[in-house]
Coordinates of C-alpha atoms and ligand atoms in Angstrom, one line a residue:
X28 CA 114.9 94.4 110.3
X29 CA 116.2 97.9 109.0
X30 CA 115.2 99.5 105.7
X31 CA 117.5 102.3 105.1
X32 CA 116.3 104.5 102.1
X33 CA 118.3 107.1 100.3
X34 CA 115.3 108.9 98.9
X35 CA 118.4 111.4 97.1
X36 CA 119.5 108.4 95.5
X37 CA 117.8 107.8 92.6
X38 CA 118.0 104.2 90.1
X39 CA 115.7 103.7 87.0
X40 CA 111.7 104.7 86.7
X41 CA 109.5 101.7 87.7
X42 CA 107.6 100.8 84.4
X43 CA 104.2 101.5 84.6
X44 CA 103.7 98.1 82.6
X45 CA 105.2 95.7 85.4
X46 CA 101.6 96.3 87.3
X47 CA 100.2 94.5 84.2
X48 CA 97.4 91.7 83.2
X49 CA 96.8 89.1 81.2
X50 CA 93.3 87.9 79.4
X51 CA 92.9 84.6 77.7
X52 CA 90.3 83.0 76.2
X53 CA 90.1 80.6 78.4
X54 CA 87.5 79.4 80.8
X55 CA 85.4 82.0 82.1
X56 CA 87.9 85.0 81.7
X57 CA 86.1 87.0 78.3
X58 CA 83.2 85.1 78.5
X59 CA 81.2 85.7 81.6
X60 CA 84.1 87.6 82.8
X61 CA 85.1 90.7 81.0
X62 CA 82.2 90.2 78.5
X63 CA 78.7 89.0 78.7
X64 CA 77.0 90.2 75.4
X65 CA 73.9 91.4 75.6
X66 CA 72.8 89.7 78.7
X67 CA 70.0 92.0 79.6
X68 CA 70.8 90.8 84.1
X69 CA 74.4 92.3 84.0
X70 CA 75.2 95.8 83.1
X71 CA 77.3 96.3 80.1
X72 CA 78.7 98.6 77.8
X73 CA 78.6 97.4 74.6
X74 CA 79.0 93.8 75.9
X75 CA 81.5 94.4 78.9
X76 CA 80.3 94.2 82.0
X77 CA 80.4 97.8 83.9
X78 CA 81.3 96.5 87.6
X79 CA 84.7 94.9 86.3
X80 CA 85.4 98.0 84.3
X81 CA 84.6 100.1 87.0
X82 CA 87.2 98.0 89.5
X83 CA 89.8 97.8 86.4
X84 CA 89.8 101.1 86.4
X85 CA 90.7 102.0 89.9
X86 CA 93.8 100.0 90.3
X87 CA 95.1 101.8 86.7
X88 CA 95.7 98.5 84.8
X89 CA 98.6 100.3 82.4
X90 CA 98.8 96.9 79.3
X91 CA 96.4 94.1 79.0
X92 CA 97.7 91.1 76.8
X93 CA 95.3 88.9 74.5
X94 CA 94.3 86.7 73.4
X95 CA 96.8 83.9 74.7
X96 CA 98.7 82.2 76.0
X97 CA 97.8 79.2 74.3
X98 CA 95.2 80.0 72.5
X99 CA 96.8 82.8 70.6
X100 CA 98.9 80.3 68.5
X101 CA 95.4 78.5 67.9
X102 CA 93.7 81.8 67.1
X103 CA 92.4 83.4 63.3
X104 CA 91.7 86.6 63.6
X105 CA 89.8 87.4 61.0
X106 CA 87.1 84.5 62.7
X107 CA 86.7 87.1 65.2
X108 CA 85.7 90.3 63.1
X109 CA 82.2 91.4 60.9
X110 CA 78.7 90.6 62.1
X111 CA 78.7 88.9 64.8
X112 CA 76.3 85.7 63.3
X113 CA 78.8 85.6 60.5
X114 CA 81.7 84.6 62.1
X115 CA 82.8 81.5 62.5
X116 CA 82.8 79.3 65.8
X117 CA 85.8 77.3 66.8
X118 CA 86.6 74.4 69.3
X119 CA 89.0 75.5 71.5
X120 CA 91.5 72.7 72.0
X121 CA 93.5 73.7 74.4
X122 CA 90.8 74.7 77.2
X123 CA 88.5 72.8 77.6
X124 CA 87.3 71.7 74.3
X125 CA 84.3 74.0 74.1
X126 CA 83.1 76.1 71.2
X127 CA 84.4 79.6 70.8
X128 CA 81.7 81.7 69.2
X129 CA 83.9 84.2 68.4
X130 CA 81.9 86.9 69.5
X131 CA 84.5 88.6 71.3
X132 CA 87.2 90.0 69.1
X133 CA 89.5 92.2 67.9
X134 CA 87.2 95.4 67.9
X135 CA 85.7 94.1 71.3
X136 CA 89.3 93.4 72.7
X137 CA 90.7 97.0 72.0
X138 CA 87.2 98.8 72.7
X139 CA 87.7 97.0 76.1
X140 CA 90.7 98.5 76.4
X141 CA 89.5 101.8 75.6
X142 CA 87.1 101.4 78.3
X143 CA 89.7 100.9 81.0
X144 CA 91.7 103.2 80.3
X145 CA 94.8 100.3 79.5
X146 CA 97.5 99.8 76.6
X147 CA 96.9 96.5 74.2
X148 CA 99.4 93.7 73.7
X149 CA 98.4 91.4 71.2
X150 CA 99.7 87.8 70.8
X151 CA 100.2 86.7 67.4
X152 CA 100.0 83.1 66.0
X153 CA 102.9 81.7 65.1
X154 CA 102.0 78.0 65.5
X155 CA 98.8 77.8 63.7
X156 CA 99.4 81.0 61.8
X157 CA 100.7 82.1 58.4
X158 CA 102.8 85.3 57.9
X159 CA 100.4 86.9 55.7
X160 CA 97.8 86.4 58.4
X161 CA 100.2 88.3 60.7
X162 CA 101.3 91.0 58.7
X163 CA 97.3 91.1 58.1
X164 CA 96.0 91.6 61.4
X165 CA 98.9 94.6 61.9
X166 CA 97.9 96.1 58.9
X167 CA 93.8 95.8 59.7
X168 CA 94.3 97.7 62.9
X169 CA 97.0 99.7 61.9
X170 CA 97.3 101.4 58.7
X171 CA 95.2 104.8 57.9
X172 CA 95.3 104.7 54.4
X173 CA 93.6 102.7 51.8
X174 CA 94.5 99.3 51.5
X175 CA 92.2 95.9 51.5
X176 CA 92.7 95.1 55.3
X177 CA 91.9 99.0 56.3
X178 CA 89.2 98.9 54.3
X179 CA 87.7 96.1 56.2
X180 CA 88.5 97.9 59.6
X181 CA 86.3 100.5 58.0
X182 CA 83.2 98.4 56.8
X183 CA 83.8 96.6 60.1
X184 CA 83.0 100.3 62.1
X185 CA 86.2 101.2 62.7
X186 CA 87.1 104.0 60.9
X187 CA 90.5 105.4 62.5
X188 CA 93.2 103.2 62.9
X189 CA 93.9 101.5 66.7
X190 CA 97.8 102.4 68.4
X191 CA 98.8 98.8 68.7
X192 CA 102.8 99.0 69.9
X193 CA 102.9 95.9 72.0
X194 CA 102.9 92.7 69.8
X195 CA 104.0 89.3 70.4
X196 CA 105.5 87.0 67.7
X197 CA 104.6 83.5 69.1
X198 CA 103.4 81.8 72.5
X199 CA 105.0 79.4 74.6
X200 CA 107.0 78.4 71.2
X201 CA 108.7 75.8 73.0
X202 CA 105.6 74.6 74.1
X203 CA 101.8 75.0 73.1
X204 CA 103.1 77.5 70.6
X205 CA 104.7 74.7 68.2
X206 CA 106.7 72.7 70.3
X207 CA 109.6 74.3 68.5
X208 CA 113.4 74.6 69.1
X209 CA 115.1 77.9 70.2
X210 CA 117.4 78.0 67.0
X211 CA 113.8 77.1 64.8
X212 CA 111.9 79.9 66.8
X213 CA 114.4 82.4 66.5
X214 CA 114.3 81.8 62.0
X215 CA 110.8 81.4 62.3
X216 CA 110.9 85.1 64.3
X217 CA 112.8 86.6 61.9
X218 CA 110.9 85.7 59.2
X219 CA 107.2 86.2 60.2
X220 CA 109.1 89.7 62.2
X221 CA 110.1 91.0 58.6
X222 CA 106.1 91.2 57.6
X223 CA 105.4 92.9 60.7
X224 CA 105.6 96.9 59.2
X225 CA 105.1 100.0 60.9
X226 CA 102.0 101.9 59.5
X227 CA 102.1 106.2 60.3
X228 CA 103.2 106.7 63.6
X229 CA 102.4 103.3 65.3
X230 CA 106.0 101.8 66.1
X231 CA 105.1 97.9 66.9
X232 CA 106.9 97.1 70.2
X233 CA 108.3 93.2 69.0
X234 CA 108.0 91.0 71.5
X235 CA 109.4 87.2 71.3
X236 CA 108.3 84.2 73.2
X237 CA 110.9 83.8 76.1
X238 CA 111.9 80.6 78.1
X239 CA 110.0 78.4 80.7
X240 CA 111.3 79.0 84.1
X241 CA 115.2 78.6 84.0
X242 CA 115.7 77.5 80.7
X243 CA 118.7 79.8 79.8
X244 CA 119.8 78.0 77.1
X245 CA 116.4 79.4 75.1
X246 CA 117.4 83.5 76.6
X247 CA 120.9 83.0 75.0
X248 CA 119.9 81.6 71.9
X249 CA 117.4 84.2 71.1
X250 CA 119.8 86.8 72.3
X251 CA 122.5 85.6 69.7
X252 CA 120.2 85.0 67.0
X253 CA 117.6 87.4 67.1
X254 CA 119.2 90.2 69.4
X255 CA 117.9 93.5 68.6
X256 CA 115.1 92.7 66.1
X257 CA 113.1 92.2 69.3
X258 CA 112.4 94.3 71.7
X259 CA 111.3 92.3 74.5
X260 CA 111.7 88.8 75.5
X261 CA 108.8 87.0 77.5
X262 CA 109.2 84.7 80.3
X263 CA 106.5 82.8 81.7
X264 CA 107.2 81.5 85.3
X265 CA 104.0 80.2 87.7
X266 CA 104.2 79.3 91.3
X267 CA 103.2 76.4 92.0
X268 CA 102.8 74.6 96.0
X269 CA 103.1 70.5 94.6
X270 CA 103.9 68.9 91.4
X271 CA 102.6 69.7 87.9
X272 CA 100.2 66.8 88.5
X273 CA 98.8 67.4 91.8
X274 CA 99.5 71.4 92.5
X275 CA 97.1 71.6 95.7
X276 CA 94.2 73.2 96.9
X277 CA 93.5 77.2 96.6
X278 CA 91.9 77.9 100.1
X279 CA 92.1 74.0 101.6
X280 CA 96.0 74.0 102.5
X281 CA 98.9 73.4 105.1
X282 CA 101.8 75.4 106.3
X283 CA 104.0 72.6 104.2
X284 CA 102.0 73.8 100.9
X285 CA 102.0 78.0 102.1
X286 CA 106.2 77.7 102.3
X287 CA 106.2 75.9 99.2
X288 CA 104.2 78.6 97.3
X289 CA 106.6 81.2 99.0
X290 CA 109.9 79.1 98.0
X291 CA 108.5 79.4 94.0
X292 CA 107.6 82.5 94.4
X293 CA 110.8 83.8 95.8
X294 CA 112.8 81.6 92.6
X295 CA 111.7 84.1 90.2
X296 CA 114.3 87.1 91.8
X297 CA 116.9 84.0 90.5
X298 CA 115.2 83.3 87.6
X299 CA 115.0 87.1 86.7
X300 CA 119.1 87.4 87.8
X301 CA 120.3 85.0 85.7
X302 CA 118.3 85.5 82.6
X303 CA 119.0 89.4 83.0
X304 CA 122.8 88.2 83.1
X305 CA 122.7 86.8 80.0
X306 CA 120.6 89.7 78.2
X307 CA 123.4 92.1 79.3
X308 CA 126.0 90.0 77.9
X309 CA 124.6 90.6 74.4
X310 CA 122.5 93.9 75.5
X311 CA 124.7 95.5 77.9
X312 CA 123.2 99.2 77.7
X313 CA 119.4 97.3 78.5
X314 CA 117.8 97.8 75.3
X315 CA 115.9 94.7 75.2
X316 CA 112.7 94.3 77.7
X317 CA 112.8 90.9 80.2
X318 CA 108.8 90.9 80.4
X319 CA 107.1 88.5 82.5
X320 CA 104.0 88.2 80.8
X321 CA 102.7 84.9 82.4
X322 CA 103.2 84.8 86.5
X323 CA 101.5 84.0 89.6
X324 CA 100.1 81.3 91.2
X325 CA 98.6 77.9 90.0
X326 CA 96.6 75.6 91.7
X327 CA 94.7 72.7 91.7
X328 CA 90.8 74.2 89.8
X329 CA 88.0 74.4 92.1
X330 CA 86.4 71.2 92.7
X331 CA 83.4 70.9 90.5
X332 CA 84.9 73.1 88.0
X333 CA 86.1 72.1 84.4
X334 CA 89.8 71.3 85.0
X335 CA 90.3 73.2 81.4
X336 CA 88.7 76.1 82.5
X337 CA 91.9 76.7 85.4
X338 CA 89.3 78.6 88.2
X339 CA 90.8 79.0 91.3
X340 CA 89.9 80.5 94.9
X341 CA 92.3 83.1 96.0
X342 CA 93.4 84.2 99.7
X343 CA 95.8 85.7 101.5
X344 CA 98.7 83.6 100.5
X345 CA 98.0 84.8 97.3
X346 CA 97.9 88.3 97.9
X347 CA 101.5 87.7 99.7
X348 CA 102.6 86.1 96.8
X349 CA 101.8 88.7 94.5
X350 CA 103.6 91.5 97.1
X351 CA 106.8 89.4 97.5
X352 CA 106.4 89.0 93.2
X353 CA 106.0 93.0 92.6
X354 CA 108.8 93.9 94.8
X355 CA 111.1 91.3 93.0
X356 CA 109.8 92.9 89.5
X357 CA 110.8 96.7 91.2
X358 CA 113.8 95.4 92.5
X359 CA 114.9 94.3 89.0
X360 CA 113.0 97.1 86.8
X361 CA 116.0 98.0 84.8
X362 CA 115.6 94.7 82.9
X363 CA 112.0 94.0 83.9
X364 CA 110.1 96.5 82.2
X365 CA 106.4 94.9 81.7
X366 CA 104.8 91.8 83.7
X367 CA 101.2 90.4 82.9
X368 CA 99.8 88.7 85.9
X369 CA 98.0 85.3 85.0
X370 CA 95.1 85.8 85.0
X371 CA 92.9 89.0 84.9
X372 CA 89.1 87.5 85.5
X373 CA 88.0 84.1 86.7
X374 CA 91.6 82.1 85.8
X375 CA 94.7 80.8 88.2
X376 CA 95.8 84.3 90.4
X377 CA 92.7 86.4 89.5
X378 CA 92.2 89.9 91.3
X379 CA 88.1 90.1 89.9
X380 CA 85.9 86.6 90.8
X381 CA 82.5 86.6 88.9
X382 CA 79.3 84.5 89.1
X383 CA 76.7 85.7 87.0
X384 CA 75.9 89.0 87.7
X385 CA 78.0 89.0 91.0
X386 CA 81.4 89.9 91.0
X387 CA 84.2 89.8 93.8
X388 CA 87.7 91.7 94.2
X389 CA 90.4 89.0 95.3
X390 CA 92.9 89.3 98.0
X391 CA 95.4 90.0 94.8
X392 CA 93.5 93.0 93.5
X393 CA 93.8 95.2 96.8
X394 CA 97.8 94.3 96.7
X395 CA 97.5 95.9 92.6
X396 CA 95.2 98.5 94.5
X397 CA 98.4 99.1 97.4
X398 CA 101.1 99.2 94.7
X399 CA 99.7 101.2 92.2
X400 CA 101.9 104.2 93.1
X401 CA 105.0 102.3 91.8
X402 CA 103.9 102.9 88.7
X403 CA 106.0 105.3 87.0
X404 CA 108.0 106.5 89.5
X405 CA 111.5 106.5 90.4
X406 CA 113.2 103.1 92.3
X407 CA 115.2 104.7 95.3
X408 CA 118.0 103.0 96.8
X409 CA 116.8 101.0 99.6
X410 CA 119.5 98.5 101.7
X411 CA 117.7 95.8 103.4
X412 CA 119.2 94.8 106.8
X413 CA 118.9 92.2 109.1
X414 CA 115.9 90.1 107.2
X415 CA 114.3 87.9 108.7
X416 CA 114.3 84.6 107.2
X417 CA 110.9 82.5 107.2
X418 CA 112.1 78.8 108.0
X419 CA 109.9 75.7 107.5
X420 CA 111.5 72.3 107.1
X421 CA 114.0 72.5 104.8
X422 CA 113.0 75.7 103.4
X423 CA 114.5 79.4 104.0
X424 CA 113.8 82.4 102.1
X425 CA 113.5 85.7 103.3
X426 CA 110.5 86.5 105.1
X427 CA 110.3 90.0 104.5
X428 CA 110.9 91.7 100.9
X429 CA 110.7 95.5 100.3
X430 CA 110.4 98.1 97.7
X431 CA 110.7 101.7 97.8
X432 CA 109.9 104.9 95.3
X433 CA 109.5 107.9 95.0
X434 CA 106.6 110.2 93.0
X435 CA 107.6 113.2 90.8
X436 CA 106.2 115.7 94.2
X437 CA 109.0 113.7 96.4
X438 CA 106.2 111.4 97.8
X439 CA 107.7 107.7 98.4
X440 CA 106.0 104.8 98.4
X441 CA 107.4 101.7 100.3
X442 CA 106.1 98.4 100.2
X443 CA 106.6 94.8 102.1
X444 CA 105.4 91.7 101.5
X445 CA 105.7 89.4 105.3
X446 CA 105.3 85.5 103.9
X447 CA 105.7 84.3 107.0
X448 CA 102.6 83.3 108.0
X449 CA 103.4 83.1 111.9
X450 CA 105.3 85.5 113.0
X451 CA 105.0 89.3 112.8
X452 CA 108.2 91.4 112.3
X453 CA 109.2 95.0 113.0
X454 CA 110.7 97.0 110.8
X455 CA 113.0 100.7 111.4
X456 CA 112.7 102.7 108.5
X457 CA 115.8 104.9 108.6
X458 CA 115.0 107.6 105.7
X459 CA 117.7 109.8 104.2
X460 CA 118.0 112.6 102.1
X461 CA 114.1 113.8 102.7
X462 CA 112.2 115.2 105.5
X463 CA 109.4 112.7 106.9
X464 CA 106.3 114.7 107.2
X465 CA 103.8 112.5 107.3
X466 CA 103.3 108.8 107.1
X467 CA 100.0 106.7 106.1
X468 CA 99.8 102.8 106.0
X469 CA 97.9 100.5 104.7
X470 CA 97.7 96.6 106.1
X471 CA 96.5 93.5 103.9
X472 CA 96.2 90.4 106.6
X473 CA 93.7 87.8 107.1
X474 CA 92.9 85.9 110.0
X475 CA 94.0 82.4 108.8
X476 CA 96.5 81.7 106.2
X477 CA 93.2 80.9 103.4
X478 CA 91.1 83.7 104.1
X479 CA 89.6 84.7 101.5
X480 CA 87.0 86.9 99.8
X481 CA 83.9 84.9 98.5
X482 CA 80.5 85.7 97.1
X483 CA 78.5 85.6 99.9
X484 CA 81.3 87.3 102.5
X485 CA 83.3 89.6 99.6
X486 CA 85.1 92.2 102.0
X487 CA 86.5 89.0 104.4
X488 CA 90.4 90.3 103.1
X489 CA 90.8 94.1 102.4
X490 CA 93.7 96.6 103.4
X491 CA 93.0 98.3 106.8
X492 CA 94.9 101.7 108.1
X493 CA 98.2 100.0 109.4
X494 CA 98.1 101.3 113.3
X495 CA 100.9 102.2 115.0
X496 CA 103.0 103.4 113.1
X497 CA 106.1 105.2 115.3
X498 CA 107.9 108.1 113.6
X499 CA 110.7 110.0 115.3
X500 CA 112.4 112.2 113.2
X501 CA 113.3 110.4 109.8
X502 CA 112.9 106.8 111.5
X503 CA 109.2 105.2 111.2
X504 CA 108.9 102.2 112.8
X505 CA 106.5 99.7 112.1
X506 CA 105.1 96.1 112.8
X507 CA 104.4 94.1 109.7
X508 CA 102.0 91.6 111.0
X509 CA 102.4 87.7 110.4
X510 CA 101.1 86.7 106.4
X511 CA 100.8 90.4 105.6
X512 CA 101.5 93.0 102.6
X513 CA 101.9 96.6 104.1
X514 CA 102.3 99.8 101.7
X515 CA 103.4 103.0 103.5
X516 CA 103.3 106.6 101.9
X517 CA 105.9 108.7 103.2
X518 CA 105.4 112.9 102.6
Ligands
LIG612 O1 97.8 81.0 81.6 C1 97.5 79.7 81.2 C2 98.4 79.1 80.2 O2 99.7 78.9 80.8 C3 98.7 79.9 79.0 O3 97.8 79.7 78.0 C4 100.0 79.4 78.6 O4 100.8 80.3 77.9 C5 100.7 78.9 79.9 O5 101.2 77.6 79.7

């Protein structure tokens, strides 16, 4: 295959917000995941444990969304603010059916976020929810004046207002969200949007719940009948190796389930094509953010496990998966200007494992850890020649995908994603319009297909200096080995 970049050639910035996460109360991701209380065995600030903040920090997690997904149109607020034995504990229905203690709220979700150095996105509750109780929570973390809901904030030990700009209007609407209809969701937007003010300078980023998969009918309709009272539109799309019903193992799986994985994965460049194609219709100059907030892989829970509680064992499909999925997302990052991978701790494509007071980083987080130098910079144009396509039965994709950027000091980053878990393939980098200086690599492999990181072995999967590496004047040639993500920086 032959990359040939025109590092002169410069497209859109890379959002920073693509590289993403998502944190739902669900399972074991804020309890025993980000936030263990005042469990005197693991080390906390105020509640959240150090080691994940300490590993959230270094791959620069730029937006975390909370508190659902599903649970968000299920969620009160105000349960989850005040003493701590005063509030109110509630089942939560949709995962599990165990008692939420509240404990972890809004003051603990954006003190985490403080901690980590990200941006917030909060889910509001649509289904469940009233529009006073909206407008509410905006004005409670919001507004610096006097008013009932600051005053709270205030009593509560928060004296300055939070900067809240990402905010979602609903959840799965069509779905777990209220079950609605896209011309009933797109009213029902309008009206709870029109409580939603701006307080000083925080300017509330409006995001609306966005179709399953390939529903385009539900992008359209919005488009027409919201259009640019909303900022961004969500789409949710998992990957998933079997049916709904039986989706297969994490780490116990065949070559049939690994191409099936890659074949969803690889959808989502369609999915985000033909749902852009209808935005520009209506949006052509790209106001209007396509955010994935809900993406990655699903499988079958551990066994064991609750089933509501969605744990899964990542490996080096995953971390494939994830490659393939962020190179899409640059690829497209005109339209595609945020993406929250599902899920940040302990739930469906994790990069951060924990068991009590042990905690692992996933085959996933090293590929955030590799990419991180998207962020923010500048998508060069990059022609892809020759691919490779990865064949099994009756599926074909293309077995290599690619990326390329460059920093503001001219450094480029370029990243691949091999999902053929087989066969290695060479690539000539054929760089234009910059002198090649220097080149690093980094390789993410494993020696099987499900090799994973575990408790007791948690460096089995990590990125390695990528060896021989050829450059002759401005071509580099390199050897992407079978299953593999590689990132290279070019000086
Ligand atoms: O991420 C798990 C669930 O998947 C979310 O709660 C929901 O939005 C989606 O269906």
């Amino acid at each position: 295959m032959r990359l040939v970049i025109n590092a002169d050639i410069e497209k859109n910035q890379i959002s920073k917000y693509i590289y993403g996460h998502f944190s739902e109360h669900l399972g074991r991701c804020i309890y025993g995941g980000v936030y263990v209380g005042d469990d005197p065995e693991i080390p906390n600030i105020e509640g959240m444990r150090t080691d994940i903040i300490e590993a959230l920090k270094q791959i620069r997690i730029p937006v975390l969304r909370w508190p659902g997904g599903c649970f968000a149109d299920d969620y009160h607020w105000q349960d989850g603010i005040g003493p701590k034995e005063q509030r109110p504990s509630m089942v939560n229905k949709n995962w599990g059916g165990v008692t939420e203690d509240n404990s972890f709220g809004t003051h603990e979700f954006l003190r985490f976020c403080e901690l980590i150095g990200a941006e917030p996105y909060i889910n509001g509750n649509v289904g469940s929810g009233t529009v006073r109780e909206m407008r509410d929570w905006v004005e409670y973390m919001t507004f610096d004046g006097k008013s009932p809901m600051a005053d709270q904030r205030r009593a509560n030990g928060q004296e300055d207002p939070w900067k809240v700009q990402f905010f979602g209007i609903g959840n799965e609407a069509w779905g777990c969200g209220g079950n609605m209809r896209p011309e009933y969701y797109a009213d029902e937007f309008r009206k709870f949007n029109t409580y939603l003010y701006n307080y000083g300078d925080n300017k509330l980023f409006r995001i609306a719940s966005g179709a399953s998969d390939n529903d385009y009918n539900w992008t359209r309709t919005l488009m027409d009948r919201i259009g640019s009272r909303m900022d961004g539109i969500a789409v949710h799309h998992y990957s998933v190796a079997g049916t709904w019903a039986h989706k297969g193992s994490a780490l116990d799986f065949t070559e049939d389930e690994w191409a099936a994985s890659m074949k969803s994965s690889w959808w989502m460049d369609e999915l985000i094509t033909r749902h852009s194609a209808i935005m520009d219709e209506f949006d052509p100059e790209k106001k209007i953010w396509l955010i994935v907030d809900e993406w990655g892989n699903w499988h079958d829970v551990e066994e064991g496990t609750n089933p509501g509680f969605l744990y899964q064992q990542n490996s080096v499909r995953d971390a494939v998966v994830a490659g393939m999925i962020l190179n899409i997302f640059n690829h497209h990052s005109d339209r595609v200007r945020m993406a929250n991978i599902a899920q940040m701790v302990n739930v469906l494509q994790s990069v951060i494992l924990t068991e009590g007071t042990a905690m692992v980083k996933t085959p996933t987080y090293h590929v955030f850890d590799m990419y991180k130098d998207h962020q923010d910079a500048t998508l060069v144009d990059a022609a892809e020649i020759d691919v490779p396509a990865y064949k099994h039965g009756d599926i074909c994709i293309p077995a290599v995908t690619s990326s390329a950027s460059k920093q503001a000091d001219g450094t480029l980053l370029v990243t691949f994603s091999n999902a053929d878990p087989c066969e290695a393939h060479k690539v000539m980098i054929d760089v234009r319009g910059k002198a090649v200086h220097e080149v690093q690599g980094q390789v993410l492999t494993g020696d099987a297909m499900n090799a994973a990181n575990t408790f007791e072995a948690p460096d089995t999967v990590h990125p390695v200096p990528c060896e021989g590496i050829v450059t002759e004047d401005c071509v580099i040639q390199v050897e992407l080995p079978a299953r593999s993500v590689v990132s290279l920086t070019i000086r």
